[in-house]
Coordinates of C-alpha atoms and ligand atoms in Angstrom, one line a residue:
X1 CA -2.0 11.9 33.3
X2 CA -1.0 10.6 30.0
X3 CA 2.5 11.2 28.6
X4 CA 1.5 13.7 26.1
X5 CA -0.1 16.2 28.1
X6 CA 0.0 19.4 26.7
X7 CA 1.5 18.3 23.1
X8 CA -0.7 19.4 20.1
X9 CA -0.3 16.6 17.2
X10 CA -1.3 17.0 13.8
X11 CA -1.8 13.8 12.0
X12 CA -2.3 13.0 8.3
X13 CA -3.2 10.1 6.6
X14 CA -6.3 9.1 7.8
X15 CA -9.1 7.5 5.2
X16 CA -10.7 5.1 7.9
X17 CA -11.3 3.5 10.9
X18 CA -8.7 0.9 9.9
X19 CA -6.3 3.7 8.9
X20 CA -2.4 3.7 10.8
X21 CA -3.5 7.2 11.4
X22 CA -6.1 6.8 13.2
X23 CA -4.5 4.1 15.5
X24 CA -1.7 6.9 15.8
X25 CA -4.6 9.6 16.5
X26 CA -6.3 7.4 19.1
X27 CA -3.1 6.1 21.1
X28 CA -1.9 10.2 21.4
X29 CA -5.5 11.0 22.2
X30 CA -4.9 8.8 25.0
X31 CA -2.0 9.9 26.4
X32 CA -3.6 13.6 26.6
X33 CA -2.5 15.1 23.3
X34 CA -4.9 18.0 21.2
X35 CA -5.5 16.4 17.6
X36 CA -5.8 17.7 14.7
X37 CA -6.3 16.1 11.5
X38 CA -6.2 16.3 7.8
X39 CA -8.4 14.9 4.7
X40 CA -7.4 14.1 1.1
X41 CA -9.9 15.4 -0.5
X42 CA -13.7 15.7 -0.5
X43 CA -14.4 12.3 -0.4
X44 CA -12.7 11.7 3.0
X45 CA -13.8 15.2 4.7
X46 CA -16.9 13.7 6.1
X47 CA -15.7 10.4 6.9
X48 CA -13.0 12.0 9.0
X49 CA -14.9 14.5 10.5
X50 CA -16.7 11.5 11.9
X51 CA -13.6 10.5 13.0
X52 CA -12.5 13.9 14.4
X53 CA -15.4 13.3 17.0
X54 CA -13.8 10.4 18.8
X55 CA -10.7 12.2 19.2
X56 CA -12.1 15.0 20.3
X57 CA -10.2 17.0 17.3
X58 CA -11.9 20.2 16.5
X59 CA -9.0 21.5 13.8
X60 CA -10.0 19.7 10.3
X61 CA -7.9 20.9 7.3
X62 CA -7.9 19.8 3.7
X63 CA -4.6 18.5 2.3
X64 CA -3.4 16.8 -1.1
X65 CA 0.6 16.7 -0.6
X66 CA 0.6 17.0 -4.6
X67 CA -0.5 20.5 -4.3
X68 CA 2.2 22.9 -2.6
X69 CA -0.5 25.5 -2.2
X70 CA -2.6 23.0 0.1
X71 CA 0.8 22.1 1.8
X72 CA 1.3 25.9 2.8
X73 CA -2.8 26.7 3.1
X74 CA -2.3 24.0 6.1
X75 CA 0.4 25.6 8.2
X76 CA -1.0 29.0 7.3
X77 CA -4.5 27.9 8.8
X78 CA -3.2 25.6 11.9
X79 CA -0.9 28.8 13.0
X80 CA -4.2 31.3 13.4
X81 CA -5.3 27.9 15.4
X82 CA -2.1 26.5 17.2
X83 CA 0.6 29.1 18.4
X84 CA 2.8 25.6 18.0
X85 CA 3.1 22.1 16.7
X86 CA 4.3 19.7 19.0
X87 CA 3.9 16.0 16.8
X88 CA 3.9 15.9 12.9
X89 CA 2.6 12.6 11.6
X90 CA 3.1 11.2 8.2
X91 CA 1.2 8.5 7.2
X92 CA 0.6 9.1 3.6
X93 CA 1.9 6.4 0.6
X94 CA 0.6 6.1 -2.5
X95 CA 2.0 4.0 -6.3
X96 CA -0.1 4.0 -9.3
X97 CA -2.5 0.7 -8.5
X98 CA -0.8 -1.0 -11.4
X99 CA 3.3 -0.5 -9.8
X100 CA 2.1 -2.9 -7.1
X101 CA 1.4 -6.1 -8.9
X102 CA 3.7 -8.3 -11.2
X103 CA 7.4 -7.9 -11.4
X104 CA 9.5 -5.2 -10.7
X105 CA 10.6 -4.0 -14.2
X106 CA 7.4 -5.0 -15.8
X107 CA 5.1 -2.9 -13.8
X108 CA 7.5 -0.3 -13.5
X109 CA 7.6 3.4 -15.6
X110 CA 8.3 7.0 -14.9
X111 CA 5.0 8.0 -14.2
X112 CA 4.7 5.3 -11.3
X113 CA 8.6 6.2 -9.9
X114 CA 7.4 9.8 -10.3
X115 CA 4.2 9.4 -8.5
X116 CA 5.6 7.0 -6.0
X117 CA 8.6 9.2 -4.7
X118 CA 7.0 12.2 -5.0
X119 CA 3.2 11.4 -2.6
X120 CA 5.2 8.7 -0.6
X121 CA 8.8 9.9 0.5
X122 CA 8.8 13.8 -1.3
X123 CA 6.0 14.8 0.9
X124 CA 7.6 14.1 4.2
X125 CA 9.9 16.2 3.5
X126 CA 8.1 18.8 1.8
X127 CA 5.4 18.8 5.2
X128 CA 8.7 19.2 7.6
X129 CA 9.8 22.4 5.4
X130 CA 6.5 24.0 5.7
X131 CA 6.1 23.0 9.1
X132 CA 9.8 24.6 10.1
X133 CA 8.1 27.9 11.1
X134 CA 5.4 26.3 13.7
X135 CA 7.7 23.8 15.6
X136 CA 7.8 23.9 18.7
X137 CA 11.6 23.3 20.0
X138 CA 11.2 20.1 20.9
X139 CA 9.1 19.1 18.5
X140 CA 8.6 15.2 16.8
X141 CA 8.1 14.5 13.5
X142 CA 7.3 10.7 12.6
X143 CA 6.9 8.9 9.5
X144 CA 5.3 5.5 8.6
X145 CA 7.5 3.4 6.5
X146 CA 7.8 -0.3 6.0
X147 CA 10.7 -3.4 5.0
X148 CA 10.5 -3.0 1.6
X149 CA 12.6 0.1 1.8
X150 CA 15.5 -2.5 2.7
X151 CA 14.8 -6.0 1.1
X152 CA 13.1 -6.9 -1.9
X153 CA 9.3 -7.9 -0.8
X154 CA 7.4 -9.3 -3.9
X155 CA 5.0 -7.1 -5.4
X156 CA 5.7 -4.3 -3.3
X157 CA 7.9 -3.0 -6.5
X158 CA 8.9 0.9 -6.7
X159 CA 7.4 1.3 -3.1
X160 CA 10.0 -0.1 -2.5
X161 CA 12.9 2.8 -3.3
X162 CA 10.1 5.4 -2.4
X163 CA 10.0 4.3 1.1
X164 CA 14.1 3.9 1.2
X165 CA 13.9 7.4 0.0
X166 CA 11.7 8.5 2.7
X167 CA 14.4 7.0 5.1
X168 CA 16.9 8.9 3.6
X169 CA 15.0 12.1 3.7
X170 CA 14.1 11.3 7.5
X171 CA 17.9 11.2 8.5
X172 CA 18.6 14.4 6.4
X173 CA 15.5 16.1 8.2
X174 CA 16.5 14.9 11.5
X175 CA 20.0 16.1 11.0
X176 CA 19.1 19.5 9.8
X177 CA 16.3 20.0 12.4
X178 CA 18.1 18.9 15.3
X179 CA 19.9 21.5 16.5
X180 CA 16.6 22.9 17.8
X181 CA 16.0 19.9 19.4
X182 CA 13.5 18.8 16.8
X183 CA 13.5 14.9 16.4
X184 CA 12.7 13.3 13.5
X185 CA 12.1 9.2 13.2
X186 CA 10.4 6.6 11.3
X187 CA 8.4 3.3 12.0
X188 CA 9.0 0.4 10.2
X189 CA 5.5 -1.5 10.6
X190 CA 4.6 -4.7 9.3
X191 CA 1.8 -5.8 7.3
X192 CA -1.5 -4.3 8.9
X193 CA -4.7 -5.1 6.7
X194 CA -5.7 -1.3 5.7
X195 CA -7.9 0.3 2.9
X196 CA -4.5 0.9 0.8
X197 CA -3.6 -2.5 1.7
X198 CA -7.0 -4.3 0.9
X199 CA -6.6 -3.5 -2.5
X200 CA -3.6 -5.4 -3.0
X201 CA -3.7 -8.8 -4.4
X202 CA -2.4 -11.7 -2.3
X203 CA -2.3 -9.3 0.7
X204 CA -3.8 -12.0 3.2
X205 CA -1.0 -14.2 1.9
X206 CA 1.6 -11.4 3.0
X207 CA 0.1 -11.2 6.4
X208 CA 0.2 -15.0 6.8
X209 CA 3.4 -15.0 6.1
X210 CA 5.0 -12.4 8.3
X211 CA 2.9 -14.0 11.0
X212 CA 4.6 -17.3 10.6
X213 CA 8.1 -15.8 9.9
X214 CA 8.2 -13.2 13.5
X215 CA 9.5 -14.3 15.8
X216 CA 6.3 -13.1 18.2
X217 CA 4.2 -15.8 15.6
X218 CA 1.7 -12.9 14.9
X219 CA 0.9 -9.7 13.0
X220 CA 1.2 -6.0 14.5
X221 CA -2.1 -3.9 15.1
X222 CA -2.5 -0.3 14.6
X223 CA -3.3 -0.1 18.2
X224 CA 0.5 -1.3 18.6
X225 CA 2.0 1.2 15.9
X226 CA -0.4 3.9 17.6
X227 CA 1.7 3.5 21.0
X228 CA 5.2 3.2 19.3
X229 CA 4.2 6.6 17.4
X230 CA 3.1 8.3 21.2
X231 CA 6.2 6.9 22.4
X232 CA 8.5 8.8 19.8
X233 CA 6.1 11.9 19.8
X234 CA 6.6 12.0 23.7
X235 CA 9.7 13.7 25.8
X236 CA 10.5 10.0 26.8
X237 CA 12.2 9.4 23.7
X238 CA 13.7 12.4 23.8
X239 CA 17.1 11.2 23.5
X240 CA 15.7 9.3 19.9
X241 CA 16.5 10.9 16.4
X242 CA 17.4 9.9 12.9
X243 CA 15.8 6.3 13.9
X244 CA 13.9 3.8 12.3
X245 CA 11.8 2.1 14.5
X246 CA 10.9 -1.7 13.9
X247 CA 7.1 -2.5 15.1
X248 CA 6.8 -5.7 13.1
X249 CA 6.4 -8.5 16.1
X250 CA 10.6 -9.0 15.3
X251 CA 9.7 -9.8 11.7
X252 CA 12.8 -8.4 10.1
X253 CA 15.6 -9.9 12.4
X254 CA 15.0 -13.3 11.0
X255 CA 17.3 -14.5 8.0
X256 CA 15.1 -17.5 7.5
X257 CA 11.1 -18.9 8.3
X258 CA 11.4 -20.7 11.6
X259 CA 11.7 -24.5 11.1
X260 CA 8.1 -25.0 13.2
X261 CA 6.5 -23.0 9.7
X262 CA 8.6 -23.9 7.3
Ligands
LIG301 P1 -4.5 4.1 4.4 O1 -5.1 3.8 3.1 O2 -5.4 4.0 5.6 O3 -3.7 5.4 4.5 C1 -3.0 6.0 3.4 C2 -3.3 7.4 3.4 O4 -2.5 8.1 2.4 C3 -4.8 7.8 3.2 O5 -5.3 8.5 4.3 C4 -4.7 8.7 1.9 O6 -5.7 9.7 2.0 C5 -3.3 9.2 2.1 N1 -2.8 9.8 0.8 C6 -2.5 9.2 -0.4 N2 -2.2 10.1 -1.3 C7 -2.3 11.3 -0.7 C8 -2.1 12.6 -1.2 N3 -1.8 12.9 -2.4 N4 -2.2 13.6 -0.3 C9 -2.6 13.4 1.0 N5 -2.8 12.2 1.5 C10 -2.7 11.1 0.6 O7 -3.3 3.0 4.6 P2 -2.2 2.8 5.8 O8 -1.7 1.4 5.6 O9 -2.7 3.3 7.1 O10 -1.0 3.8 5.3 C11 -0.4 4.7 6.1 C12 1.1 4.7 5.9 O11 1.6 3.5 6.5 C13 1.6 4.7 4.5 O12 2.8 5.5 4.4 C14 2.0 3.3 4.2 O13 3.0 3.1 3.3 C15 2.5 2.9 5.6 N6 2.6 1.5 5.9 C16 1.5 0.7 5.8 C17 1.6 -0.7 6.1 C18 0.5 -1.6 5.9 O14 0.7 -2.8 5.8 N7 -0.8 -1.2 5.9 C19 2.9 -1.2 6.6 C20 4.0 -0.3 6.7 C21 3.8 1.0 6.4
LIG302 O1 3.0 0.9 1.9 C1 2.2 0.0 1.8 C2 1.0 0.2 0.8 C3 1.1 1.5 0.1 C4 0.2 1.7 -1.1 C5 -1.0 1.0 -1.3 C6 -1.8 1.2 -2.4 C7 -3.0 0.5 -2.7 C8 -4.0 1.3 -3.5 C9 0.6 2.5 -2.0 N1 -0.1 2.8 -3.2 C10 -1.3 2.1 -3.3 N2 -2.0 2.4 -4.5 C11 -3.3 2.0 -4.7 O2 -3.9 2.3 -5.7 N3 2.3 -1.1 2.5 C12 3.5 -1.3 3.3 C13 1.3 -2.2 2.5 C14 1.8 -3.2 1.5 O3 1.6 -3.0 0.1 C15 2.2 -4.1 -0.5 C16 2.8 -4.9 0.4 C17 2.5 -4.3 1.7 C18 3.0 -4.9 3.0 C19 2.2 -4.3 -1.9 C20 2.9 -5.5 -2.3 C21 3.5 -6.3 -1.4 C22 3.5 -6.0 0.0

């Protein structure tokens, strides 16, 4: 009997196999949880469909967080499917391509800050307020956020203030949803080499690097953001809200690179 028996999860984010979603999707999956899973778009509905299969998820729904009709379309349609939602999971970021390479101020413009804040740390919230009416009670809602919300990580530019944004918005969520025992929280990952990541130039360079600077000498696996993600959608963290949950093999304790990598 897995720890999430009984719990209906629906999960966004997934675009493949290497996807944070889909390490979320797979850890609930088994620790007994329903899944249910949304698609950006027509390009990725067949790819997660393929997907759904291994999970065992029959409830496949379009969504594009930049529409506010698909973002209501999806609560309408789970609702005549689920009589309640149990786990929320956010795993959706996005920055113009161009915003995450170069300096800060030279790739930066309002189109990239707007686009950034608006798919990345926005849509949390905006998920969570059309979600309010489904919740179950004691309901989680998780979101996938990452260092650079807190310290200035090269390259990673006005992600950066879009995911301390989504923080933000987590605690005001969390605070606002609480009193009927919804929990809202956050994981802080590190570096995980996924299709949003692959794209990135010098992106191996980044993973060597937090390898050699954690204090656990090694990168984190989506398999080990998956079980942090079941932990915090489960009723043994019940007591956890407003938090921001480091799964980054100890990475950001550290002030300086240990002397053996120096
Ligand atoms: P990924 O490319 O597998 O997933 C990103 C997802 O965002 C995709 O499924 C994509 O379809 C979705 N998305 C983008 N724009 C969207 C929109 N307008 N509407 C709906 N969905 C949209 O990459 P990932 O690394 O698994 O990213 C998942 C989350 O984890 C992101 O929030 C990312 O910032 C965060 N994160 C990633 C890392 C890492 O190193 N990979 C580390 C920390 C946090
Ligand atoms: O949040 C992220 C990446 C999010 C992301 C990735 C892309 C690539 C494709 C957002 N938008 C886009 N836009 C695209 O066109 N991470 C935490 C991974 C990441 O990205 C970095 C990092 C790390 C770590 C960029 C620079 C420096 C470090």
């Amino acid at each position: 009997m897995g720890f999430l028996e009984g719990k209906k999860a629906l999960i966004t984010g997934l675009a493949s196999e290497r996807s944070i979603a889909y390490g979320i999707a797979q850890a609930m999956r088994a620790q007994g949880a329903e899944i249910a899973l949304t698609y950006q778009g027509d390009k990725l509905k067949d790819r997660v469909e393929k997907m759904a299969t291994t999970l065992d998820a029959t409830i496949i729904l379009p969504l594009d967080v930049a529409e506010d009709e698909q973002i209501d379309q999806l609560f309408e349609q789970l609702g005549q499917q689920w009589a309640q939602l149990d786990i929320l999971v956010h795993a959706i970021g996005f920055a113009p391509r161009e915003a995450l390479a170069g300096g800060y101020l030279d790739s930066l413009s309002r189109n990239a800050a707007s686009v950034s804040h608006d798919i990345s740390a926005y849509s949390f919230a905006a998920l969570a307020k059309a979600s309010r009416g489904l919740l179950a009670d004691n309901a989680s809602l998780i979101t996938l956020s990452y260092l650079g919300a807190e310290k200035v990580m090269p390259g990673y530019n006005i992600m950066g203030p879009a995911k301390a944004s989504l923080e933000s918005s987590m605690r005001f969520i969390a605070a606002d949803l609480g009193p009927r025992g919804i929990r809202v929280n956050a994981i802080s990952a590190g570096p995980i080499k996924t299709l949003a990541a692959a794209g990135i130039r010098g992106f191996r360079d980044m993973l060597s690097h937090a390898k050699s600077g954690a204090p656990l000498r090694r990168n984190v696996t989506q398999e080990e953001v998956g079980n942090a993600a079941a932990f915090l959608g489960s009723d043994l963290a019940s007591g956890i809200t407003g938090e921001v949950l480091y799964v980054d093999a100890g990475y950001h304790i550290m002030g300086a690179t240990p002397a053996d990598e120096a």
